[in-house]
Amino acid sequence: MNLIFLGPPGAGKGTQAKRLIARFGLPQLSTGDILRKAVADGTALGKKAKALMDAGKLVPDEIVNGIVDEALASPLAQKGFLLDGFPRTVPQAEALDQMLGRRGRKIDHVISIEVPTEVLVDRLAGRQTCPQCQTSYGKDSPPANPGHCDRDGEKLIVRPDDQPERVRQRMHEYETKTALLTGYYKARGVVREIDGVGSVDEVEKRIVGAFA
Ligand code: AP5
């Protein structure tokens, strides 16, 4: 099964992706996670991406397209994948069509997680993230040991792009560049719109129900 998670910043894409990959045994291909790791490792890619990410702006299409092409070639992605945070622009969606077409594959479902802006802003203001495994914690899902990741014990951080003015910029990027993709995929009849408000368990149940 080849899946895309669409949704604005803070919609719960990463949270739900981590649950779905455990349930379906698919790899999560998160361009945000890959880029944050490159920044943390100080690679050439990370150096190019850091300022843009910190400012809440999108990284150029050709950079992320290359990351995804490489990820799709990995043995882990051959039985299916869950794309989280990609595509984010129409040119990225067109590039993805070409990458999949070359491999005789296609997107089966696009899960569009819908959450009102005021809820998103509130969630991102309360988010703490593990810099190691990228697990997010929020007011409704705090870690068992405050300030530390349940999975690996790492000290949690506040992402630089979760500062209020950067969240506004990310919302702007979403509204002007990414929201168009719902229509792009609706034309193919593969979009499943999911109400993303409610507990993490409730949203997961709706997503899983959309495949039934
Ligand atoms: P990326 O990491 O993809 O960020 P994003 O899309 O802004 O999404 P977030 O990670 O902020 O939110 P999420 O939807 O995963 O929500 P989460 O599950 O954490 O990208 C970051 C940057 O990288 C971009 O700005 C850009 O610079 C660059 N980039 C990445 N991909 C790119 C691309 N394709 N092209 C160009 N540039 C790219 O949940 C949020 C919070 O809410 C958490 O605290 C969580 O615990 C909580 N929460 C989740 N679900 C619930 C719930 N049901 N109820 C209550 N709280 C909840």
mmCIF file with all atom_site columns, N, CA and C and ligand atoms in Angstrom, residues 7-16 30-33 35-36 49 52-54 56-61 64 84-89 92 123-124 126-128 136-141 159 161-162 170 196-201 203, ligand 1:
data_model
loop_
_atom_site.group_PDB
_atom_site.id
_atom_site.type_symbol
_atom_site.label_atom_id
_atom_site.label_alt_id
_atom_site.label_comp_id
_atom_site.label_asym_id
_atom_site.label_entity_id
_atom_site.label_seq_id
_atom_site.pdbx_PDB_ins_code
_atom_site.Cartn_x
_atom_site.Cartn_y
_atom_site.Cartn_z
_atom_site.occupancy
_atom_site.B_iso_or_equiv
_atom_site.pdbx_formal_charge
_atom_site.auth_seq_id
_atom_site.auth_comp_id
_atom_site.auth_asym_id
_atom_site.auth_atom_id
_atom_site.pdbx_PDB_model_num
ATOM   1   N N   . GLY A 1 7   ? -1.762  17.464 5.197  1.00 0.00 ? 7   GLY A N   1
ATOM   2   C CA  . GLY A 1 7   ? -2.382  18.202 6.296  1.00 0.00 ? 7   GLY A CA  1
ATOM   3   C C   . GLY A 1 7   ? -1.482  19.341 6.717  1.00 0.00 ? 7   GLY A C   1
ATOM   4   N N   . PRO A 1 8   ? -2.064  20.361 7.328  1.00 0.00 ? 8   PRO A N   1
ATOM   5   C CA  . PRO A 1 8   ? -1.281  21.530 7.744  1.00 0.00 ? 8   PRO A CA  1
ATOM   6   C C   . PRO A 1 8   ? -0.311  21.200 8.876  1.00 0.00 ? 8   PRO A C   1
ATOM   7   N N   . PRO A 1 9   ? 0.611   22.123 9.188  1.00 0.00 ? 9   PRO A N   1
ATOM   8   C CA  . PRO A 1 9   ? 1.527   21.928 10.318 1.00 0.00 ? 9   PRO A CA  1
ATOM   9   C C   . PRO A 1 9   ? 0.725   21.678 11.593 1.00 0.00 ? 9   PRO A C   1
ATOM   10  N N   . GLY A 1 10  ? 1.087   20.639 12.310 1.00 0.00 ? 10  GLY A N   1
ATOM   11  C CA  . GLY A 1 10  ? 0.415   20.357 13.584 1.00 0.00 ? 10  GLY A CA  1
ATOM   12  C C   . GLY A 1 10  ? -0.839  19.512 13.449 1.00 0.00 ? 10  GLY A C   1
ATOM   13  N N   . ALA A 1 11  ? -1.156  19.058 12.235 1.00 0.00 ? 11  ALA A N   1
ATOM   14  C CA  . ALA A 1 11  ? -2.391  18.279 12.039 1.00 0.00 ? 11  ALA A CA  1
ATOM   15  C C   . ALA A 1 11  ? -2.311  16.912 12.707 1.00 0.00 ? 11  ALA A C   1
ATOM   16  N N   . GLY A 1 12  ? -1.092  16.458 12.960 1.00 0.00 ? 12  GLY A N   1
ATOM   17  C CA  . GLY A 1 12  ? -0.925  15.130 13.567 1.00 0.00 ? 12  GLY A CA  1
ATOM   18  C C   . GLY A 1 12  ? -0.392  14.103 12.581 1.00 0.00 ? 12  GLY A C   1
ATOM   19  N N   . LYS A 1 13  ? 0.202   14.570 11.483 1.00 0.00 ? 13  LYS A N   1
ATOM   20  C CA  . LYS A 1 13  ? 0.710   13.649 10.449 1.00 0.00 ? 13  LYS A CA  1
ATOM   21  C C   . LYS A 1 13  ? 1.777   12.713 11.035 1.00 0.00 ? 13  LYS A C   1
ATOM   22  N N   . GLY A 1 14  ? 2.754   13.322 11.713 1.00 0.00 ? 14  GLY A N   1
ATOM   23  C CA  . GLY A 1 14  ? 3.845   12.515 12.276 1.00 0.00 ? 14  GLY A CA  1
ATOM   24  C C   . GLY A 1 14  ? 3.338   11.561 13.359 1.00 0.00 ? 14  GLY A C   1
ATOM   25  N N   . THR A 1 15  ? 2.453   12.064 14.227 1.00 0.00 ? 15  THR A N   1
ATOM   26  C CA  . THR A 1 15  ? 1.901   11.242 15.313 1.00 0.00 ? 15  THR A CA  1
ATOM   27  C C   . THR A 1 15  ? 1.161   10.036 14.740 1.00 0.00 ? 15  THR A C   1
ATOM   28  N N   . GLN A 1 16  ? 0.305   10.280 13.764 1.00 0.00 ? 16  GLN A N   1
ATOM   29  C CA  . GLN A 1 16  ? -0.486  9.186  13.194 1.00 0.00 ? 16  GLN A CA  1
ATOM   30  C C   . GLN A 1 16  ? 0.379   8.288  12.319 1.00 0.00 ? 16  GLN A C   1
ATOM   31  N N   . SER A 1 30  ? 9.434   10.566 5.940  1.00 0.00 ? 30  SER A N   1
ATOM   32  C CA  . SER A 1 30  ? 9.111   11.932 6.354  1.00 0.00 ? 30  SER A CA  1
ATOM   33  C C   . SER A 1 30  ? 10.226  12.860 5.902  1.00 0.00 ? 30  SER A C   1
ATOM   34  N N   . THR A 1 31  ? 9.911   13.749 4.959  1.00 0.00 ? 31  THR A N   1
ATOM   35  C CA  . THR A 1 31  ? 10.950  14.664 4.481  1.00 0.00 ? 31  THR A CA  1
ATOM   36  C C   . THR A 1 31  ? 11.388  15.609 5.612  1.00 0.00 ? 31  THR A C   1
ATOM   37  N N   . GLY A 1 32  ? 10.447  15.982 6.488  1.00 0.00 ? 32  GLY A N   1
ATOM   38  C CA  . GLY A 1 32  ? 10.821  16.847 7.620  1.00 0.00 ? 32  GLY A CA  1
ATOM   39  C C   . GLY A 1 32  ? 11.823  16.152 8.529  1.00 0.00 ? 32  GLY A C   1
ATOM   40  N N   . ASP A 1 33  ? 11.560  14.871 8.863  1.00 0.00 ? 33  ASP A N   1
ATOM   41  C CA  . ASP A 1 33  ? 12.475  14.123 9.739  1.00 0.00 ? 33  ASP A CA  1
ATOM   42  C C   . ASP A 1 33  ? 13.843  13.954 9.073  1.00 0.00 ? 33  ASP A C   1
ATOM   43  N N   . LEU A 1 35  ? 15.218  15.850 6.793  1.00 0.00 ? 35  LEU A N   1
ATOM   44  C CA  . LEU A 1 35  ? 15.926  17.145 6.749  1.00 0.00 ? 35  LEU A CA  1
ATOM   45  C C   . LEU A 1 35  ? 16.443  17.533 8.134  1.00 0.00 ? 35  LEU A C   1
ATOM   46  N N   . ARG A 1 36  ? 15.628  17.299 9.200  1.00 0.00 ? 36  ARG A N   1
ATOM   47  C CA  . ARG A 1 36  ? 16.095  17.653 10.559 1.00 0.00 ? 36  ARG A CA  1
ATOM   48  C C   . ARG A 1 36  ? 17.317  16.823 10.938 1.00 0.00 ? 36  ARG A C   1
ATOM   49  N N   . ALA A 1 49  ? 19.538  23.407 4.047  1.00 0.00 ? 49  ALA A N   1
ATOM   50  C CA  . ALA A 1 49  ? 18.137  23.435 4.474  1.00 0.00 ? 49  ALA A CA  1
ATOM   51  C C   . ALA A 1 49  ? 17.893  24.245 5.743  1.00 0.00 ? 49  ALA A C   1
ATOM   52  N N   . LEU A 1 52  ? 16.253  27.895 5.874  1.00 0.00 ? 52  LEU A N   1
ATOM   53  C CA  . LEU A 1 52  ? 14.884  27.891 5.342  1.00 0.00 ? 52  LEU A CA  1
ATOM   54  C C   . LEU A 1 52  ? 13.929  27.238 6.335  1.00 0.00 ? 52  LEU A C   1
ATOM   55  N N   . MET A 1 53  ? 14.337  26.099 6.884  1.00 0.00 ? 53  MET A N   1
ATOM   56  C CA  . MET A 1 53  ? 13.466  25.389 7.834  1.00 0.00 ? 53  MET A CA  1
ATOM   57  C C   . MET A 1 53  ? 13.219  26.225 9.076  1.00 0.00 ? 53  MET A C   1
ATOM   58  N N   . ASP A 1 54  ? 14.302  26.796 9.609  1.00 0.00 ? 54  ASP A N   1
ATOM   59  C CA  . ASP A 1 54  ? 14.157  27.609 10.825 1.00 0.00 ? 54  ASP A CA  1
ATOM   60  C C   . ASP A 1 54  ? 13.204  28.775 10.588 1.00 0.00 ? 54  ASP A C   1
ATOM   61  N N   . GLY A 1 56  ? 10.664  28.687 8.636  1.00 0.00 ? 56  GLY A N   1
ATOM   62  C CA  . GLY A 1 56  ? 9.318   28.186 8.332  1.00 0.00 ? 56  GLY A CA  1
ATOM   63  C C   . GLY A 1 56  ? 9.009   28.176 6.842  1.00 0.00 ? 56  GLY A C   1
ATOM   64  N N   . LYS A 1 57  ? 10.081  28.270 6.014  1.00 0.00 ? 57  LYS A N   1
ATOM   65  C CA  . LYS A 1 57  ? 9.872   28.269 4.550  1.00 0.00 ? 57  LYS A CA  1
ATOM   66  C C   . LYS A 1 57  ? 10.159  26.887 3.978  1.00 0.00 ? 57  LYS A C   1
ATOM   67  N N   . LEU A 1 58  ? 9.636   26.632 2.787  1.00 0.00 ? 58  LEU A N   1
ATOM   68  C CA  . LEU A 1 58  ? 9.878   25.334 2.164  1.00 0.00 ? 58  LEU A CA  1
ATOM   69  C C   . LEU A 1 58  ? 11.285  25.269 1.598  1.00 0.00 ? 58  LEU A C   1
ATOM   70  N N   . VAL A 1 59  ? 11.839  24.074 1.624  1.00 0.00 ? 59  VAL A N   1
ATOM   71  C CA  . VAL A 1 59  ? 13.141  23.794 1.015  1.00 0.00 ? 59  VAL A CA  1
ATOM   72  C C   . VAL A 1 59  ? 12.880  23.620 -0.494 1.00 0.00 ? 59  VAL A C   1
ATOM   73  N N   . PRO A 1 60  ? 13.822  24.009 -1.382 1.00 0.00 ? 60  PRO A N   1
ATOM   74  C CA  . PRO A 1 60  ? 13.532  23.921 -2.823 1.00 0.00 ? 60  PRO A CA  1
ATOM   75  C C   . PRO A 1 60  ? 13.121  22.516 -3.279 1.00 0.00 ? 60  PRO A C   1
ATOM   76  N N   . ASP A 1 61  ? 12.200  22.503 -4.242 1.00 0.00 ? 61  ASP A N   1
ATOM   77  C CA  . ASP A 1 61  ? 11.647  21.235 -4.738 1.00 0.00 ? 61  ASP A CA  1
ATOM   78  C C   . ASP A 1 61  ? 12.741  20.248 -5.151 1.00 0.00 ? 61  ASP A C   1
ATOM   79  N N   . VAL A 1 64  ? 14.200  18.273 -2.133 1.00 0.00 ? 64  VAL A N   1
ATOM   80  C CA  . VAL A 1 64  ? 13.323  17.247 -1.522 1.00 0.00 ? 64  VAL A CA  1
ATOM   81  C C   . VAL A 1 64  ? 12.966  16.155 -2.517 1.00 0.00 ? 64  VAL A C   1
ATOM   82  N N   . ASP A 1 84  ? 5.093   11.294 4.494  1.00 0.00 ? 84  ASP A N   1
ATOM   83  C CA  . ASP A 1 84  ? 4.632   12.274 5.492  1.00 0.00 ? 84  ASP A CA  1
ATOM   84  C C   . ASP A 1 84  ? 5.384   13.583 5.235  1.00 0.00 ? 84  ASP A C   1
ATOM   85  N N   . GLY A 1 85  ? 4.651   14.608 4.752  1.00 0.00 ? 85  GLY A N   1
ATOM   86  C CA  . GLY A 1 85  ? 5.299   15.905 4.482  1.00 0.00 ? 85  GLY A CA  1
ATOM   87  C C   . GLY A 1 85  ? 5.758   16.056 3.048  1.00 0.00 ? 85  GLY A C   1
ATOM   88  N N   . PHE A 1 86  ? 5.427   15.120 2.190  1.00 0.00 ? 86  PHE A N   1
ATOM   89  C CA  . PHE A 1 86  ? 5.760   15.166 0.768  1.00 0.00 ? 86  PHE A CA  1
ATOM   90  C C   . PHE A 1 86  ? 4.652   14.468 0.010  1.00 0.00 ? 86  PHE A C   1
ATOM   91  N N   . PRO A 1 87  ? 4.172   14.999 -1.118 1.00 0.00 ? 87  PRO A N   1
ATOM   92  C CA  . PRO A 1 87  ? 4.570   16.276 -1.706 1.00 0.00 ? 87  PRO A CA  1
ATOM   93  C C   . PRO A 1 87  ? 3.934   17.455 -0.972 1.00 0.00 ? 87  PRO A C   1
ATOM   94  N N   . ARG A 1 88  ? 4.509   18.635 -1.235 1.00 0.00 ? 88  ARG A N   1
ATOM   95  C CA  . ARG A 1 88  ? 4.029   19.862 -0.595 1.00 0.00 ? 88  ARG A CA  1
ATOM   96  C C   . ARG A 1 88  ? 3.749   20.963 -1.604 1.00 0.00 ? 88  ARG A C   1
ATOM   97  N N   . THR A 1 89  ? 4.080   20.705 -2.863 1.00 0.00 ? 89  THR A N   1
ATOM   98  C CA  . THR A 1 89  ? 3.797   21.662 -3.935 1.00 0.00 ? 89  THR A CA  1
ATOM   99  C C   . THR A 1 89  ? 3.341   20.844 -5.144 1.00 0.00 ? 89  THR A C   1
ATOM   100 N N   . GLN A 1 92  ? 6.185   19.153 -6.855 1.00 0.00 ? 92  GLN A N   1
ATOM   101 C CA  . GLN A 1 92  ? 6.633   17.948 -6.133 1.00 0.00 ? 92  GLN A CA  1
ATOM   102 C C   . GLN A 1 92  ? 5.693   16.776 -6.440 1.00 0.00 ? 92  GLN A C   1
ATOM   103 N N   . ARG A 1 123 ? -1.816  23.427 19.439 1.00 0.00 ? 123 ARG A N   1
ATOM   104 C CA  . ARG A 1 123 ? -1.014  22.198 19.525 1.00 0.00 ? 123 ARG A CA  1
ATOM   105 C C   . ARG A 1 123 ? 0.483   22.491 19.367 1.00 0.00 ? 123 ARG A C   1
ATOM   106 N N   . LEU A 1 124 ? 0.808   23.343 18.376 1.00 0.00 ? 124 LEU A N   1
ATOM   107 C CA  . LEU A 1 124 ? 2.238   23.587 18.116 1.00 0.00 ? 124 LEU A CA  1
ATOM   108 C C   . LEU A 1 124 ? 2.882   24.374 19.246 1.00 0.00 ? 124 LEU A C   1
ATOM   109 N N   . GLY A 1 126 ? 2.325   23.908 22.262 1.00 0.00 ? 126 GLY A N   1
ATOM   110 C CA  . GLY A 1 126 ? 2.576   23.004 23.392 1.00 0.00 ? 126 GLY A CA  1
ATOM   111 C C   . GLY A 1 126 ? 3.425   21.804 23.009 1.00 0.00 ? 126 GLY A C   1
ATOM   112 N N   . ARG A 1 127 ? 4.005   21.806 21.805 1.00 0.00 ? 127 ARG A N   1
ATOM   113 C CA  . ARG A 1 127 ? 4.717   20.601 21.352 1.00 0.00 ? 127 ARG A CA  1
ATOM   114 C C   . ARG A 1 127 ? 6.158   20.542 21.846 1.00 0.00 ? 127 ARG A C   1
ATOM   115 N N   . GLN A 1 128 ? 6.555   19.348 22.259 1.00 0.00 ? 128 GLN A N   1
ATOM   116 C CA  . GLN A 1 128 ? 7.971   19.065 22.528 1.00 0.00 ? 128 GLN A CA  1
ATOM   117 C C   . GLN A 1 128 ? 8.332   17.876 21.637 1.00 0.00 ? 128 GLN A C   1
ATOM   118 N N   . SER A 1 136 ? 6.684   13.307 18.785 1.00 0.00 ? 136 SER A N   1
ATOM   119 C CA  . SER A 1 136 ? 6.136   14.569 19.322 1.00 0.00 ? 136 SER A CA  1
ATOM   120 C C   . SER A 1 136 ? 5.306   14.296 20.559 1.00 0.00 ? 136 SER A C   1
ATOM   121 N N   . TYR A 1 137 ? 5.381   15.206 21.501 1.00 0.00 ? 137 TYR A N   1
ATOM   122 C CA  . TYR A 1 137 ? 4.532   15.141 22.691 1.00 0.00 ? 137 TYR A CA  1
ATOM   123 C C   . TYR A 1 137 ? 3.785   16.455 22.784 1.00 0.00 ? 137 TYR A C   1
ATOM   124 N N   . GLY A 1 138 ? 2.525   16.362 23.263 1.00 0.00 ? 138 GLY A N   1
ATOM   125 C CA  . GLY A 1 138 ? 1.716   17.568 23.391 1.00 0.00 ? 138 GLY A CA  1
ATOM   126 C C   . GLY A 1 138 ? 1.027   17.590 24.731 1.00 0.00 ? 138 GLY A C   1
ATOM   127 N N   . LYS A 1 139 ? 0.184   18.617 24.911 1.00 0.00 ? 139 LYS A N   1
ATOM   128 C CA  . LYS A 1 139 ? -0.542  18.754 26.181 1.00 0.00 ? 139 LYS A CA  1
ATOM   129 C C   . LYS A 1 139 ? -1.379  17.500 26.458 1.00 0.00 ? 139 LYS A C   1
ATOM   130 N N   . ASP A 1 140 ? -1.967  16.935 25.379 1.00 0.00 ? 140 ASP A N   1
ATOM   131 C CA  . ASP A 1 140 ? -2.841  15.766 25.560 1.00 0.00 ? 140 ASP A CA  1
ATOM   132 C C   . ASP A 1 140 ? -2.078  14.451 25.551 1.00 0.00 ? 140 ASP A C   1
ATOM   133 N N   . SER A 1 141 ? -0.800  14.511 25.208 1.00 0.00 ? 141 SER A N   1
ATOM   134 C CA  . SER A 1 141 ? -0.014  13.264 25.151 1.00 0.00 ? 141 SER A CA  1
ATOM   135 C C   . SER A 1 141 ? 1.395   13.532 25.692 1.00 0.00 ? 141 SER A C   1
ATOM   136 N N   . ARG A 1 159 ? 11.049  22.614 18.758 1.00 0.00 ? 159 ARG A N   1
ATOM   137 C CA  . ARG A 1 159 ? 11.602  22.828 17.411 1.00 0.00 ? 159 ARG A CA  1
ATOM   138 C C   . ARG A 1 159 ? 11.724  24.321 17.124 1.00 0.00 ? 159 ARG A C   1
ATOM   139 N N   . ASP A 1 161 ? 11.245  25.901 14.516 1.00 0.00 ? 161 ASP A N   1
ATOM   140 C CA  . ASP A 1 161 ? 10.154  26.411 13.669 1.00 0.00 ? 161 ASP A CA  1
ATOM   141 C C   . ASP A 1 161 ? 8.802   26.366 14.375 1.00 0.00 ? 161 ASP A C   1
ATOM   142 N N   . ASP A 1 162 ? 8.781   26.055 15.675 1.00 0.00 ? 162 ASP A N   1
ATOM   143 C CA  . ASP A 1 162 ? 7.525   26.117 16.435 1.00 0.00 ? 162 ASP A CA  1
ATOM   144 C C   . ASP A 1 162 ? 7.351   27.461 17.147 1.00 0.00 ? 162 ASP A C   1
ATOM   145 N N   . ARG A 1 170 ? 4.778   29.035 8.334  1.00 0.00 ? 170 ARG A N   1
ATOM   146 C CA  . ARG A 1 170 ? 4.516   27.664 7.862  1.00 0.00 ? 170 ARG A CA  1
ATOM   147 C C   . ARG A 1 170 ? 3.062   27.511 7.421  1.00 0.00 ? 170 ARG A C   1
ATOM   148 N N   . GLY A 1 196 ? -9.418  15.535 12.064 1.00 0.00 ? 196 GLY A N   1
ATOM   149 C CA  . GLY A 1 196 ? -8.239  15.346 12.916 1.00 0.00 ? 196 GLY A CA  1
ATOM   150 C C   . GLY A 1 196 ? -8.413  15.878 14.325 1.00 0.00 ? 196 GLY A C   1
ATOM   151 N N   . VAL A 1 197 ? -9.646  16.290 14.675 1.00 0.00 ? 197 VAL A N   1
ATOM   152 C CA  . VAL A 1 197 ? -9.898  16.785 16.038 1.00 0.00 ? 197 VAL A CA  1
ATOM   153 C C   . VAL A 1 197 ? -10.451 15.637 16.879 1.00 0.00 ? 197 VAL A C   1
ATOM   154 N N   . GLY A 1 198 ? -9.908  15.520 18.081 1.00 0.00 ? 198 GLY A N   1
ATOM   155 C CA  . GLY A 1 198 ? -10.279 14.403 18.961 1.00 0.00 ? 198 GLY A CA  1
ATOM   156 C C   . GLY A 1 198 ? -8.987  13.800 19.487 1.00 0.00 ? 198 GLY A C   1
ATOM   157 N N   . SER A 1 199 ? -9.119  12.742 20.290 1.00 0.00 ? 199 SER A N   1
ATOM   158 C CA  . SER A 1 199 ? -7.895  12.162 20.855 1.00 0.00 ? 199 SER A CA  1
ATOM   159 C C   . SER A 1 199 ? -7.098  11.473 19.745 1.00 0.00 ? 199 SER A C   1
ATOM   160 N N   . VAL A 1 200 ? -5.821  11.212 20.017 1.00 0.00 ? 200 VAL A N   1
ATOM   161 C CA  . VAL A 1 200 ? -4.959  10.537 19.042 1.00 0.00 ? 200 VAL A CA  1
ATOM   162 C C   . VAL A 1 200 ? -5.563  9.168  18.682 1.00 0.00 ? 200 VAL A C   1
ATOM   163 N N   . ASP A 1 201 ? -6.113  8.474  19.683 1.00 0.00 ? 201 ASP A N   1
ATOM   164 C CA  . ASP A 1 201 ? -6.747  7.163  19.433 1.00 0.00 ? 201 ASP A CA  1
ATOM   165 C C   . ASP A 1 201 ? -7.958  7.299  18.508 1.00 0.00 ? 201 ASP A C   1
ATOM   166 N N   . VAL A 1 203 ? -8.591  9.665  16.310 1.00 0.00 ? 203 VAL A N   1
ATOM   167 C CA  . VAL A 1 203 ? -8.189  10.006 14.938 1.00 0.00 ? 203 VAL A CA  1
ATOM   168 C C   . VAL A 1 203 ? -7.612  8.762  14.245 1.00 0.00 ? 203 VAL A C   1
HETATM 169 P P1  . AP5 B 2 .   ? 7.590   18.843 8.700  1.00 0.00 ? 1   AP5 B P1  1
HETATM 170 O O1  . AP5 B 2 .   ? 8.369   18.189 9.744  1.00 0.00 ? 1   AP5 B O1  1
HETATM 171 O O2  . AP5 B 2 .   ? 6.932   18.000 7.644  1.00 0.00 ? 1   AP5 B O2  1
HETATM 172 O O3  . AP5 B 2 .   ? 6.544   19.786 9.441  1.00 0.00 ? 1   AP5 B O3  1
HETATM 173 P P2  . AP5 B 2 .   ? 4.992   20.115 9.249  1.00 0.00 ? 1   AP5 B P2  1
HETATM 174 O O4  . AP5 B 2 .   ? 4.324   19.647 7.999  1.00 0.00 ? 1   AP5 B O4  1
HETATM 175 O O5  . AP5 B 2 .   ? 4.900   21.574 9.524  1.00 0.00 ? 1   AP5 B O5  1
HETATM 176 O O6  . AP5 B 2 .   ? 4.315   19.211 10.269 1.00 0.00 ? 1   AP5 B O6  1
HETATM 177 P P3  . AP5 B 2 .   ? 4.644   19.094 11.768 1.00 0.00 ? 1   AP5 B P3  1
HETATM 178 O O7  . AP5 B 2 .   ? 5.737   18.106 11.965 1.00 0.00 ? 1   AP5 B O7  1
HETATM 179 O O8  . AP5 B 2 .   ? 4.806   20.434 12.416 1.00 0.00 ? 1   AP5 B O8  1
HETATM 180 O O9  . AP5 B 2 .   ? 3.230   18.567 12.302 1.00 0.00 ? 1   AP5 B O9  1
HETATM 181 P P4  . AP5 B 2 .   ? 2.525   17.170 12.191 1.00 0.00 ? 1   AP5 B P4  1
HETATM 182 O O10 . AP5 B 2 .   ? 1.329   17.276 11.292 1.00 0.00 ? 1   AP5 B O10 1
HETATM 183 O O11 . AP5 B 2 .   ? 3.474   16.048 11.927 1.00 0.00 ? 1   AP5 B O11 1
HETATM 184 O O12 . AP5 B 2 .   ? 1.963   17.100 13.673 1.00 0.00 ? 1   AP5 B O12 1
HETATM 185 P P5  . AP5 B 2 .   ? 2.444   16.252 14.942 1.00 0.00 ? 1   AP5 B P5  1
HETATM 186 O O13 . AP5 B 2 .   ? 2.080   14.823 14.759 1.00 0.00 ? 1   AP5 B O13 1
HETATM 187 O O14 . AP5 B 2 .   ? 3.839   16.580 15.331 1.00 0.00 ? 1   AP5 B O14 1
HETATM 188 O O15 . AP5 B 2 .   ? 8.468   19.914 7.922  1.00 0.00 ? 1   AP5 B O15 1
HETATM 189 C C1  . AP5 B 2 .   ? 9.280   20.843 8.603  1.00 0.00 ? 1   AP5 B C1  1
HETATM 190 C C2  . AP5 B 2 .   ? 10.013  21.733 7.603  1.00 0.00 ? 1   AP5 B C2  1
HETATM 191 O O16 . AP5 B 2 .   ? 10.846  20.918 6.724  1.00 0.00 ? 1   AP5 B O16 1
HETATM 192 C C3  . AP5 B 2 .   ? 9.119   22.527 6.626  1.00 0.00 ? 1   AP5 B C3  1
HETATM 193 O O17 . AP5 B 2 .   ? 8.647   23.729 7.185  1.00 0.00 ? 1   AP5 B O17 1
HETATM 194 C C4  . AP5 B 2 .   ? 10.093  22.759 5.462  1.00 0.00 ? 1   AP5 B C4  1
HETATM 195 O O18 . AP5 B 2 .   ? 11.020  23.773 5.752  1.00 0.00 ? 1   AP5 B O18 1
HETATM 196 C C5  . AP5 B 2 .   ? 10.852  21.440 5.400  1.00 0.00 ? 1   AP5 B C5  1
HETATM 197 N N1  . AP5 B 2 .   ? 10.202  20.458 4.516  1.00 0.00 ? 1   AP5 B N1  1
HETATM 198 C C6  . AP5 B 2 .   ? 9.721   19.232 4.888  1.00 0.00 ? 1   AP5 B C6  1
HETATM 199 N N2  . AP5 B 2 .   ? 9.175   18.606 3.823  1.00 0.00 ? 1   AP5 B N2  1
HETATM 200 C C7  . AP5 B 2 .   ? 9.298   19.457 2.764  1.00 0.00 ? 1   AP5 B C7  1
HETATM 201 C C8  . AP5 B 2 .   ? 8.889   19.385 1.405  1.00 0.00 ? 1   AP5 B C8  1
HETATM 202 N N3  . AP5 B 2 .   ? 8.229   18.303 0.921  1.00 0.00 ? 1   AP5 B N3  1
HETATM 203 N N4  . AP5 B 2 .   ? 9.165   20.444 0.608  1.00 0.00 ? 1   AP5 B N4  1
HETATM 204 C C9  . AP5 B 2 .   ? 9.829   21.527 1.080  1.00 0.00 ? 1   AP5 B C9  1
HETATM 205 N N5  . AP5 B 2 .   ? 10.241  21.672 2.348  1.00 0.00 ? 1   AP5 B N5  1
HETATM 206 C C10 . AP5 B 2 .   ? 9.965   20.635 3.193  1.00 0.00 ? 1   AP5 B C10 1
HETATM 207 O O19 . AP5 B 2 .   ? 1.431   16.856 16.021 1.00 0.00 ? 1   AP5 B O19 1
HETATM 208 C C11 . AP5 B 2 .   ? 1.558   18.212 16.445 1.00 0.00 ? 1   AP5 B C11 1
HETATM 209 C C12 . AP5 B 2 .   ? 1.314   18.313 17.955 1.00 0.00 ? 1   AP5 B C12 1
HETATM 210 O O20 . AP5 B 2 .   ? -0.036  17.972 18.230 1.00 0.00 ? 1   AP5 B O20 1
HETATM 211 C C13 . AP5 B 2 .   ? 2.157   17.351 18.800 1.00 0.00 ? 1   AP5 B C13 1
HETATM 212 O O21 . AP5 B 2 .   ? 2.498   17.980 19.998 1.00 0.00 ? 1   AP5 B O21 1
HETATM 213 C C14 . AP5 B 2 .   ? 1.239   16.161 19.057 1.00 0.00 ? 1   AP5 B C14 1
HETATM 214 O O22 . AP5 B 2 .   ? 1.534   15.497 20.264 1.00 0.00 ? 1   AP5 B O22 1
HETATM 215 C C15 . AP5 B 2 .   ? -0.115  16.855 19.103 1.00 0.00 ? 1   AP5 B C15 1
HETATM 216 N N6  . AP5 B 2 .   ? -1.216  16.031 18.604 1.00 0.00 ? 1   AP5 B N6  1
HETATM 217 C C16 . AP5 B 2 .   ? -1.215  15.222 17.519 1.00 0.00 ? 1   AP5 B C16 1
HETATM 218 N N7  . AP5 B 2 .   ? -2.428  14.663 17.349 1.00 0.00 ? 1   AP5 B N7  1
HETATM 219 C C17 . AP5 B 2 .   ? -3.206  15.161 18.351 1.00 0.00 ? 1   AP5 B C17 1
HETATM 220 C C18 . AP5 B 2 .   ? -4.576  14.972 18.725 1.00 0.00 ? 1   AP5 B C18 1
HETATM 221 N N8  . AP5 B 2 .   ? -5.386  14.167 18.023 1.00 0.00 ? 1   AP5 B N8  1
HETATM 222 N N9  . AP5 B 2 .   ? -5.034  15.639 19.792 1.00 0.00 ? 1   AP5 B N9  1
HETATM 223 C C19 . AP5 B 2 .   ? -4.252  16.464 20.515 1.00 0.00 ? 1   AP5 B C19 1
HETATM 224 N N10 . AP5 B 2 .   ? -2.938  16.679 20.230 1.00 0.00 ? 1   AP5 B N10 1
HETATM 225 C C20 . AP5 B 2 .   ? -2.440  16.038 19.147 1.00 0.00 ? 1   AP5 B C20 1
#
